[in-house]
mmCIF file of C-alpha atoms and ligand atoms in Angstrom:
data_model
loop_
_atom_site.group_PDB
_atom_site.id
_atom_site.type_symbol
_atom_site.label_atom_id
_atom_site.label_comp_id
_atom_site.label_asym_id
_atom_site.label_seq_id
_atom_site.Cartn_x
_atom_site.Cartn_y
_atom_site.Cartn_z
ATOM 1 C CA MET A 1 51.086 133.153 191.431
ATOM 2 C CA LYS A 2 51.583 131.092 188.250
ATOM 3 C CA LYS A 3 54.168 133.634 187.078
ATOM 4 C CA ARG A 4 56.016 133.311 190.316
ATOM 5 C CA ILE A 5 56.145 129.421 189.985
ATOM 6 C CA ILE A 6 57.425 129.655 186.441
ATOM 7 C CA PHE A 7 59.990 132.156 187.571
ATOM 8 C CA ALA A 8 61.154 129.851 190.440
ATOM 9 C CA LEU A 9 61.295 127.010 188.036
ATOM 10 C CA ILE A 10 63.569 128.926 185.676
ATOM 11 C CA ILE A 11 65.887 129.743 188.558
ATOM 12 C CA VAL A 12 66.065 126.133 189.739
ATOM 13 C CA LEU A 13 66.538 124.776 186.230
ATOM 14 C CA GLY A 14 69.153 127.396 185.638
ATOM 15 C CA PHE A 15 71.197 125.715 188.306
ATOM 16 C CA ILE A 16 70.450 122.135 187.511
ATOM 17 C CA VAL A 17 70.864 122.041 183.745
ATOM 18 C CA PRO A 18 74.438 123.363 183.572
ATOM 19 C CA CYS A 19 75.394 120.949 186.336
ATOM 20 C CA ALA A 20 74.014 118.059 184.375
ATOM 21 C CA ALA A 21 75.658 119.185 181.153
ATOM 22 C CA ALA A 22 79.067 119.353 182.908
ATOM 23 C CA GLU A 23 78.622 115.887 184.341
ATOM 24 C CA ARG A 24 81.860 115.021 186.047
ATOM 25 C CA VAL A 25 82.825 111.950 184.004
ATOM 26 C CA VAL A 26 85.602 110.940 181.545
ATOM 27 C CA ASN A 27 85.418 108.067 179.098
ATOM 28 C CA ILE A 28 88.711 106.384 178.490
ATOM 29 C CA PHE A 29 89.699 103.832 175.792
ATOM 30 C CA ASN A 30 93.162 102.517 176.516
ATOM 31 C CA TRP A 31 95.277 99.336 175.864
ATOM 32 C CA SER A 32 94.722 96.417 178.172
ATOM 33 C CA ASP A 33 97.122 95.908 181.067
ATOM 34 C CA TYR A 34 98.397 99.528 180.662
ATOM 35 C CA ILE A 35 97.605 101.338 183.850
ATOM 36 C CA ASP A 36 97.767 100.892 187.703
ATOM 37 C CA PRO A 37 93.951 100.573 188.476
ATOM 38 C CA GLY A 38 94.740 102.395 191.784
ATOM 39 C CA VAL A 39 95.606 105.498 189.665
ATOM 40 C CA LEU A 40 92.069 105.551 188.293
ATOM 41 C CA ALA A 41 90.514 105.256 191.783
ATOM 42 C CA ASP A 42 92.776 108.022 193.071
ATOM 43 C CA PHE A 43 92.050 110.311 190.134
ATOM 44 C CA THR A 44 88.295 110.106 191.033
ATOM 45 C CA ARG A 45 89.067 110.678 194.683
ATOM 46 C CA GLU A 46 91.177 113.766 193.968
ATOM 47 C CA THR A 47 89.043 115.373 191.189
ATOM 48 C CA GLY A 48 85.571 114.071 191.735
ATOM 49 C CA ILE A 49 85.571 112.906 188.043
ATOM 50 C CA LYS A 50 84.197 109.503 187.459
ATOM 51 C CA VAL A 51 86.213 107.297 185.063
ATOM 52 C CA ILE A 52 84.514 104.940 182.610
ATOM 53 C CA TYR A 53 87.381 102.713 181.411
ATOM 54 C CA ASP A 54 87.364 100.469 178.402
ATOM 55 C CA THR A 55 90.278 98.582 176.796
ATOM 56 C CA TYR A 56 91.486 97.130 173.459
ATOM 57 C CA ASP A 57 94.535 95.278 172.353
ATOM 58 C CA SER A 58 95.031 96.323 168.805
ATOM 59 C CA ASN A 59 95.325 99.554 166.888
ATOM 60 C CA GLU A 60 92.834 98.034 164.349
ATOM 61 C CA MET A 61 90.208 97.921 167.053
ATOM 62 C CA LEU A 62 90.796 101.595 168.013
ATOM 63 C CA GLU A 63 90.961 102.734 164.411
ATOM 64 C CA ALA A 64 87.609 100.969 163.593
ATOM 65 C CA ARG A 65 86.013 102.823 166.564
ATOM 66 C CA MET A 66 87.498 106.126 165.705
ATOM 67 C CA LEU A 67 86.485 106.027 162.073
ATOM 68 C CA ALA A 68 82.936 104.576 162.578
ATOM 69 C CA GLY A 69 82.034 107.416 165.057
ATOM 70 C CA PRO A 70 80.494 108.532 167.282
ATOM 71 C CA THR A 71 83.268 107.190 169.485
ATOM 72 C CA GLY A 72 81.827 107.960 172.919
ATOM 73 C CA TYR A 73 85.332 108.457 174.193
ATOM 74 C CA ASP A 74 87.169 111.429 175.631
ATOM 75 C CA VAL A 75 90.708 110.095 175.768
ATOM 76 C CA VAL A 76 92.312 107.432 173.541
ATOM 77 C CA ALA A 77 95.785 105.900 173.128
ATOM 78 C CA PRO A 78 96.878 105.422 169.546
ATOM 79 C CA SER A 79 100.362 104.135 168.722
ATOM 80 C CA GLY A 80 102.490 106.401 166.456
ATOM 81 C CA PRO A 81 101.409 105.141 162.945
ATOM 82 C CA LEU A 82 97.732 105.101 164.003
ATOM 83 C CA LEU A 83 98.081 108.563 165.449
ATOM 84 C CA GLN A 84 99.421 109.728 162.069
ATOM 85 C CA ARG A 85 96.430 108.195 160.285
ATOM 86 C CA LEU A 86 93.940 109.659 162.785
ATOM 87 C CA VAL A 87 95.471 113.154 162.425
ATOM 88 C CA ARG A 88 95.193 112.747 158.609
ATOM 89 C CA ALA A 89 91.535 111.678 158.953
ATOM 90 C CA ASN A 90 90.814 114.785 161.136
ATOM 91 C CA VAL A 91 89.259 112.785 163.938
ATOM 92 C CA LEU A 92 91.425 114.083 166.864
ATOM 93 C CA ARG A 93 91.031 117.500 168.602
ATOM 94 C CA PRO A 94 94.038 119.727 168.387
ATOM 95 C CA LEU A 95 95.637 119.472 171.859
ATOM 96 C CA ASP A 96 96.362 122.774 173.678
ATOM 97 C CA ARG A 97 99.557 121.912 175.696
ATOM 98 C CA ARG A 98 98.956 125.113 177.755
ATOM 99 C CA ARG A 99 96.142 123.343 179.317
ATOM 100 C CA LEU A 100 98.575 120.535 180.455
ATOM 101 C CA THR A 101 100.648 121.890 183.289
ATOM 102 C CA ASN A 102 102.595 118.661 183.478
ATOM 103 C CA ALA A 103 103.535 118.664 179.811
ATOM 104 C CA ALA A 104 106.673 120.278 181.086
ATOM 105 C CA ASN A 105 107.618 116.787 182.396
ATOM 106 C CA LEU A 106 107.567 115.189 178.949
ATOM 107 C CA TRP A 107 110.823 113.516 177.973
ATOM 108 C CA PRO A 108 112.437 115.766 175.247
ATOM 109 C CA GLU A 109 113.969 112.774 173.290
ATOM 110 C CA ILE A 110 110.688 110.940 173.291
ATOM 111 C CA ASP A 111 108.580 114.009 172.469
ATOM 112 C CA ARG A 112 111.078 114.591 169.490
ATOM 113 C CA ARG A 113 110.446 111.041 168.244
ATOM 114 C CA LEU A 114 106.699 111.645 168.307
ATOM 115 C CA GLN A 115 107.197 114.363 165.811
ATOM 116 C CA LEU A 116 107.405 111.756 163.114
ATOM 117 C CA TYR A 117 103.689 111.061 163.586
ATOM 118 C CA ASP A 118 102.379 114.366 164.745
ATOM 119 C CA PRO A 119 104.394 117.413 163.901
ATOM 120 C CA GLY A 120 104.690 119.920 166.638
ATOM 121 C CA GLY A 121 102.946 117.575 169.031
ATOM 122 C CA ALA A 122 99.751 119.171 167.936
ATOM 123 C CA HIS A 123 97.349 116.341 168.738
ATOM 124 C CA ALA A 124 98.956 114.050 171.255
ATOM 125 C CA VAL A 125 101.488 113.527 174.136
ATOM 126 C CA ASP A 126 103.427 110.359 174.779
ATOM 127 C CA TYR A 127 101.981 107.956 177.322
ATOM 128 C CA ALA A 128 104.525 105.107 177.210
ATOM 129 C CA TRP A 129 107.176 103.620 174.913
ATOM 130 C CA PHE A 130 108.689 100.173 174.516
ATOM 131 C CA THR A 131 110.258 97.664 172.238
ATOM 132 C CA THR A 132 108.656 94.568 170.534
ATOM 133 C CA GLY A 133 110.895 91.531 171.160
ATOM 134 C CA VAL A 134 110.917 87.974 172.293
ATOM 135 C CA ALA A 135 109.448 86.940 175.720
ATOM 136 C CA TYR A 136 110.364 83.439 176.778
ATOM 137 C CA ASN A 137 110.433 80.886 179.557
ATOM 138 C CA GLU A 138 114.141 80.636 180.432
ATOM 139 C CA ALA A 139 114.245 77.034 181.587
ATOM 140 C CA LYS A 140 112.228 75.668 178.693
ATOM 141 C CA ILE A 141 114.204 77.512 176.025
ATOM 142 C CA THR A 142 117.603 76.638 177.569
ATOM 143 C CA GLU A 143 116.443 73.011 177.794
ATOM 144 C CA ARG A 144 115.759 73.028 174.000
ATOM 145 C CA ILE A 145 118.579 75.077 172.538
ATOM 146 C CA GLY A 146 121.167 75.136 175.371
ATOM 147 C CA LYS A 147 121.182 79.080 175.540
ATOM 148 C CA PRO A 148 118.944 81.945 176.010
ATOM 149 C CA ILE A 149 117.330 83.822 172.894
ATOM 150 C CA ALA A 150 119.584 86.551 171.561
ATOM 151 C CA SER A 151 118.799 86.646 167.782
ATOM 152 C CA TRP A 152 115.753 86.769 165.526
ATOM 153 C CA ASP A 153 117.401 83.868 163.853
ATOM 154 C CA GLU A 154 116.356 81.702 166.725
ATOM 155 C CA VAL A 155 112.736 82.555 166.173
ATOM 156 C CA LEU A 156 112.075 83.646 162.553
ATOM 157 C CA ARG A 157 113.376 80.511 160.836
ATOM 158 C CA PRO A 158 110.882 77.541 160.563
ATOM 159 C CA ASP A 159 113.522 74.999 161.686
ATOM 160 C CA ALA A 160 114.363 77.149 164.729
ATOM 161 C CA LEU A 161 110.853 77.933 165.804
ATOM 162 C CA LYS A 162 109.905 74.256 165.418
ATOM 163 C CA LYS A 163 112.015 73.474 168.423
ATOM 164 C CA PHE A 164 109.650 75.431 170.598
ATOM 165 C CA SER A 165 106.330 74.287 169.152
ATOM 166 C CA ASP A 166 105.942 71.444 171.637
ATOM 167 C CA CYS A 167 105.940 73.990 174.483
ATOM 168 C CA ALA A 168 103.895 76.405 172.436
ATOM 169 C CA VAL A 169 104.452 79.728 170.752
ATOM 170 C CA TYR A 170 102.281 82.879 170.491
ATOM 171 C CA MET A 171 102.743 85.838 168.154
ATOM 172 C CA LEU A 172 101.283 89.352 168.269
ATOM 173 C CA ASP A 173 98.283 89.825 166.068
ATOM 174 C CA SER A 174 99.744 93.043 164.856
ATOM 175 C CA PRO A 175 100.762 93.398 161.219
ATOM 176 C CA GLU A 176 102.453 96.675 161.900
ATOM 177 C CA ASP A 177 104.893 95.028 164.367
ATOM 178 C CA MET A 178 105.138 91.663 162.695
ATOM 179 C CA LEU A 179 105.855 92.814 159.102
ATOM 180 C CA ALA A 180 108.455 95.388 160.265
ATOM 181 C CA ILE A 181 110.216 92.760 162.307
ATOM 182 C CA ALA A 182 110.337 90.381 159.227
ATOM 183 C CA LEU A 183 111.584 93.180 156.984
ATOM 184 C CA ASN A 184 114.383 93.900 159.344
ATOM 185 C CA TYR A 185 115.222 90.349 159.568
ATOM 186 C CA LEU A 186 115.536 90.141 155.784
ATOM 187 C CA LYS A 187 117.823 93.158 155.921
ATOM 188 C CA LEU A 188 115.204 95.251 154.135
ATOM 189 C CA ASP A 189 114.084 98.682 155.368
ATOM 190 C CA PRO A 190 111.825 97.826 158.286
ATOM 191 C CA ASN A 191 109.674 100.857 157.338
ATOM 192 C CA SER A 192 109.517 99.725 153.703
ATOM 193 C CA LYS A 193 106.128 100.316 151.882
ATOM 194 C CA ASN A 194 107.286 98.521 148.775
ATOM 195 C CA SER A 195 104.831 95.738 147.918
ATOM 196 C CA GLY A 196 107.600 93.311 146.875
ATOM 197 C CA ASP A 197 109.326 93.785 150.136
ATOM 198 C CA LEU A 198 106.146 93.377 152.197
ATOM 199 C CA ARG A 199 105.274 90.192 150.293
ATOM 200 C CA ARG A 200 108.700 88.760 151.163
ATOM 201 C CA ALA A 201 108.219 89.691 154.753
ATOM 202 C CA ALA A 202 104.799 88.072 154.803
ATOM 203 C CA ASP A 203 106.249 84.877 153.274
ATOM 204 C CA VAL A 204 108.837 84.690 156.245
ATOM 205 C CA LEU A 205 105.918 84.898 158.700
ATOM 206 C CA ALA A 206 103.687 82.562 156.789
ATOM 207 C CA GLY A 207 106.391 79.915 156.869
ATOM 208 C CA LEU A 208 106.249 80.016 160.697
ATOM 209 C CA ARG A 209 102.428 79.640 160.940
ATOM 210 C CA ARG A 210 102.304 75.946 161.601
ATOM 211 C CA TYR A 211 104.484 76.462 164.762
ATOM 212 C CA VAL A 212 102.417 79.275 166.117
ATOM 213 C CA LYS A 213 99.599 78.209 168.440
ATOM 214 C CA LYS A 214 97.906 81.591 168.417
ATOM 215 C CA PHE A 215 98.143 85.070 167.068
ATOM 216 C CA HIS A 216 97.005 87.268 169.873
ATOM 217 C CA SER A 217 98.103 90.500 171.448
ATOM 218 C CA SER A 218 97.135 90.261 175.159
ATOM 219 C CA GLU A 219 96.612 86.665 176.102
ATOM 220 C CA TYR A 220 100.222 85.842 176.102
ATOM 221 C CA ILE A 221 100.765 87.615 179.403
ATOM 222 C CA ASN A 222 98.868 84.882 181.348
ATOM 223 C CA ALA A 223 99.849 82.175 179.025
ATOM 224 C CA LEU A 224 103.515 82.822 179.757
ATOM 225 C CA ALA A 225 103.015 83.213 183.398
ATOM 226 C CA ASN A 226 101.032 80.021 183.717
ATOM 227 C CA GLY A 227 103.601 78.054 181.699
ATOM 228 C CA ASP A 228 100.993 77.316 178.961
ATOM 229 C CA ILE A 229 103.390 78.688 176.387
ATOM 230 C CA CYS A 230 107.167 78.995 176.342
ATOM 231 C CA LEU A 231 107.690 81.812 173.872
ATOM 232 C CA ALA A 232 105.921 84.823 172.423
ATOM 233 C CA ILE A 233 106.777 87.737 170.164
ATOM 234 C CA GLY A 234 105.432 90.566 172.232
ATOM 235 C CA TRP A 235 105.782 93.886 173.856
ATOM 236 C CA ALA A 236 108.430 94.515 176.607
ATOM 237 C CA GLY A 237 106.115 95.597 179.423
ATOM 238 C CA ASP A 238 103.683 92.724 178.877
ATOM 239 C CA ALA A 239 106.585 90.277 178.989
ATOM 240 C CA LEU A 240 107.709 91.581 182.359
ATOM 241 C CA GLN A 241 104.178 91.594 183.647
ATOM 242 C CA ALA A 242 104.128 87.932 182.805
ATOM 243 C CA ARG A 243 107.410 87.424 184.783
ATOM 244 C CA ASN A 244 105.898 89.273 187.717
ATOM 245 C CA ARG A 245 102.609 87.381 187.649
ATOM 246 C CA ALA A 246 104.581 84.121 187.789
ATOM 247 C CA ARG A 247 106.655 85.410 190.677
ATOM 248 C CA GLU A 248 103.658 86.572 192.603
ATOM 249 C CA ALA A 249 101.882 83.272 192.131
ATOM 250 C CA GLY A 250 105.077 81.623 193.681
ATOM 251 C CA SER A 251 105.581 79.508 190.557
ATOM 252 C CA ASP A 252 109.082 78.573 189.356
ATOM 253 C CA VAL A 253 108.295 79.894 185.799
ATOM 254 C CA ASN A 254 110.907 82.511 184.960
ATOM 255 C CA ILE A 255 110.110 84.801 182.011
ATOM 256 C CA ALA A 256 112.844 86.857 180.205
ATOM 257 C CA PHE A 257 112.555 89.461 177.587
ATOM 258 C CA VAL A 258 115.104 90.382 174.800
ATOM 259 C CA ALA A 259 115.287 92.916 172.109
ATOM 260 C CA PRO A 260 117.259 90.704 169.631
ATOM 261 C CA VAL A 261 120.790 91.801 168.367
ATOM 262 C CA GLU A 262 119.661 92.544 164.836
ATOM 263 C CA GLY A 263 117.403 95.322 166.176
ATOM 264 C CA ALA A 264 113.862 95.645 167.403
ATOM 265 C CA MET A 265 110.983 97.896 166.883
ATOM 266 C CA ILE A 266 110.359 100.907 169.125
ATOM 267 C CA SER A 267 106.764 102.156 169.576
ATOM 268 C CA LEU A 268 105.363 105.173 171.163
ATOM 269 C CA ASP A 269 101.768 105.107 172.471
ATOM 270 C CA THR A 270 100.070 108.406 172.977
ATOM 271 C CA LEU A 271 97.181 110.167 174.662
ATOM 272 C CA ALA A 272 94.756 112.090 172.439
ATOM 273 C CA ILE A 273 91.291 113.523 172.535
ATOM 274 C CA PRO A 274 88.747 112.490 169.812
ATOM 275 C CA ILE A 275 87.114 115.307 167.841
ATOM 276 C CA ASP A 276 83.676 114.360 169.213
ATOM 277 C CA ALA A 277 84.758 114.016 172.939
ATOM 278 C CA ALA A 278 81.734 115.149 175.125
ATOM 279 C CA HIS A 279 84.038 115.881 178.204
ATOM 280 C CA VAL A 280 86.922 117.862 176.873
ATOM 281 C CA ASP A 281 87.710 119.598 180.202
ATOM 282 C CA ALA A 282 87.743 116.296 181.980
ATOM 283 C CA ALA A 283 89.897 114.795 179.363
ATOM 284 C CA TYR A 284 92.517 117.481 179.856
ATOM 285 C CA ILE A 285 92.401 116.979 183.582
ATOM 286 C CA PHE A 286 92.866 113.252 183.106
ATOM 287 C CA ILE A 287 95.735 113.524 180.626
ATOM 288 C CA ASP A 288 97.465 116.051 182.892
ATOM 289 C CA TYR A 289 97.024 113.682 185.866
ATOM 290 C CA LEU A 290 98.775 110.857 183.938
ATOM 291 C CA LEU A 291 101.696 113.283 183.213
ATOM 292 C CA ARG A 292 102.401 113.900 186.906
ATOM 293 C CA PRO A 293 105.640 112.288 187.761
ATOM 294 C CA ASP A 294 104.418 110.384 190.807
ATOM 295 C CA VAL A 295 101.412 109.093 188.860
ATOM 296 C CA ALA A 296 103.528 108.083 185.845
ATOM 297 C CA ALA A 297 105.888 106.291 188.172
ATOM 298 C CA ARG A 298 103.018 104.227 189.587
ATOM 299 C CA ASN A 299 102.050 103.217 186.099
ATOM 300 C CA VAL A 300 105.536 102.146 185.230
ATOM 301 C CA ARG A 301 105.750 100.106 188.350
ATOM 302 C CA ALA A 302 102.399 98.366 187.542
ATOM 303 C CA THR A 303 102.848 97.877 183.743
ATOM 304 C CA ASN A 304 106.651 97.751 183.245
ATOM 305 C CA PHE A 305 106.244 100.052 180.297
ATOM 306 C CA ALA A 306 108.581 103.032 180.201
ATOM 307 C CA SER A 307 106.845 106.366 180.637
ATOM 308 C CA GLY A 308 107.136 109.487 178.439
ATOM 309 C CA VAL A 309 107.368 111.443 181.667
ATOM 310 C CA LEU A 310 111.108 111.903 182.301
ATOM 311 C CA PRO A 311 111.074 112.718 186.045
ATOM 312 C CA ALA A 312 109.138 109.571 186.701
ATOM 313 C CA ARG A 313 112.254 107.490 186.088
ATOM 314 C CA LYS A 314 114.015 108.956 189.089
ATOM 315 C CA LEU A 315 111.217 107.896 191.383
ATOM 316 C CA LEU A 316 111.574 104.260 190.384
ATOM 317 C CA ASP A 317 113.501 101.550 192.139
ATOM 318 C CA PRO A 318 116.735 100.884 190.086
ATOM 319 C CA SER A 319 115.427 97.358 189.443
ATOM 320 C CA ILE A 320 112.789 98.988 187.193
ATOM 321 C CA GLY A 321 114.301 102.392 186.282
ATOM 322 C CA ASN A 322 117.539 100.745 185.268
ATOM 323 C CA ASP A 323 116.147 97.601 183.734
ATOM 324 C CA PRO A 324 117.262 97.695 180.024
ATOM 325 C CA ALA A 325 114.125 95.701 179.053
ATOM 326 C CA ILE A 326 112.141 98.675 180.215
ATOM 327 C CA TYR A 327 114.455 101.571 179.600
ATOM 328 C CA PRO A 328 116.911 100.311 176.854
ATOM 329 C CA ASP A 329 120.509 101.182 177.197
ATOM 330 C CA ALA A 330 122.282 103.426 174.565
ATOM 331 C CA ALA A 331 123.549 100.391 172.589
ATOM 332 C CA THR A 332 120.074 98.826 172.227
ATOM 333 C CA MET A 333 118.601 102.237 171.570
ATOM 334 C CA SER A 334 120.851 102.684 168.517
ATOM 335 C CA ARG A 335 119.475 99.375 167.079
ATOM 336 C CA LEU A 336 115.797 100.272 167.419
ATOM 337 C CA PHE A 337 113.713 101.153 164.363
ATOM 338 C CA ALA A 338 110.399 102.944 164.178
ATOM 339 C CA VAL A 339 107.718 102.638 161.563
ATOM 340 C CA THR A 340 105.371 105.135 160.052
ATOM 341 C CA ALA A 341 101.851 104.883 158.676
ATOM 342 C CA PRO A 342 101.416 103.406 155.134
ATOM 343 C CA ASP A 343 99.220 105.039 152.514
ATOM 344 C CA GLN A 344 95.707 103.586 152.220
ATOM 345 C CA SER A 345 96.493 101.083 149.421
ATOM 346 C CA THR A 346 99.662 99.812 151.168
ATOM 347 C CA GLN A 347 97.539 99.474 154.314
ATOM 348 C CA LYS A 348 95.045 97.375 152.472
ATOM 349 C CA LEU A 349 97.810 95.206 151.047
ATOM 350 C CA MET A 350 99.276 94.827 154.607
ATOM 351 C CA THR A 351 95.882 93.734 155.883
ATOM 352 C CA ARG A 352 95.544 91.066 153.141
ATOM 353 C CA LEU A 353 99.022 89.883 153.675
ATOM 354 C CA TRP A 354 98.368 89.508 157.308
ATOM 355 C CA THR A 355 95.245 87.452 156.858
ATOM 356 C CA MET A 356 97.348 85.242 154.522
ATOM 357 C CA VAL A 357 100.030 84.896 157.263
ATOM 358 C CA LYS A 358 97.396 83.870 159.821
ATOM 359 C CA THR A 359 95.168 81.658 157.744
ATOM 360 C CA GLY A 360 97.255 80.581 154.682
ATOM 361 C CA HIS A 361 94.889 82.337 152.207
HETATM 362 C C1 N2P B 1 99.642 96.893 176.655
HETATM 363 C C2 N2P B 1 100.233 96.846 175.296
HETATM 364 C C3 N2P B 1 100.508 98.175 174.809
HETATM 365 C C4 N2P B 1 101.437 98.123 173.775
HETATM 366 N N1 N2P B 1 99.297 95.700 177.133
HETATM 367 C C5 N2P B 1 100.916 98.158 172.353
HETATM 368 N N2 N2P B 1 100.743 99.425 171.903
#
């Protein structure tokens, strides 16, 4: 009798245990304001996989989580230079593209640019790409300088930026973006890792500090939309989200975005699987879902960030698919620069310089 009960128990547990182990869940750590929430709901409806979704607004936050471990995440979204560092640190799982049916939809040109950070696309696929430029309130800026922003000269000189300090300025809290922008403005190599060059770039930014209300990488969306600030150095899609939020609220705030004439930074954000991911199958299913053209198109509509999925563009209304702020035209494209990861000691220097820019010491 006892034997029979034990036997039955083994059979029952034999069914339950594997089911529990393969719990249908995926833990995502992505940038804030970077997805259509409806996509997550539909993913769960279509696959039965529950999504636990967490956000960040700086590569530094993701890097700290990845290096401290265990991450607790199945999919993360590092930008190019961070991807490069995470690959070096061996904290990402090699990505088997054969498990991603929709990888065939990846934009060859964008995929090629990704090679700079992850040769052979061995650990990541592109999620979105964009420029860092200037987002501004058209009326308030024209009122102050009589024309729209076109050049970094209108923003990166203390005398120029001062003109906007009464209506308030935010700047990204991102040394990677801001130092590269300042290097380019100084006509130095925007990807320079030379300590003298980096110090000069930091000095340019430090000279602007008194006119910057806040260094922050996500609050500028609402601050622009509400009219609390009139200018931000920020990311293209976020600027257009601010424009759309103001329109939806029926306000007369009109936000524009420009990649200035001297050139702007292009960034690629990617999707990758941490080495300690507990739900690898679900991670592949989720990444593959985001690479589906109709799903990618929904995310572009919601975020205004260009997708690395080429056929998504054709599904977009021309007001989005042909908006040069989202999909830069060839002339702008030729003026964009990309940056790569610094070595550890240069990264330490950049972190120190950035603290100096923000605090004065
Ligand atoms: C989304 C910002 C993503 C761009 N709000 C920075 N990688």
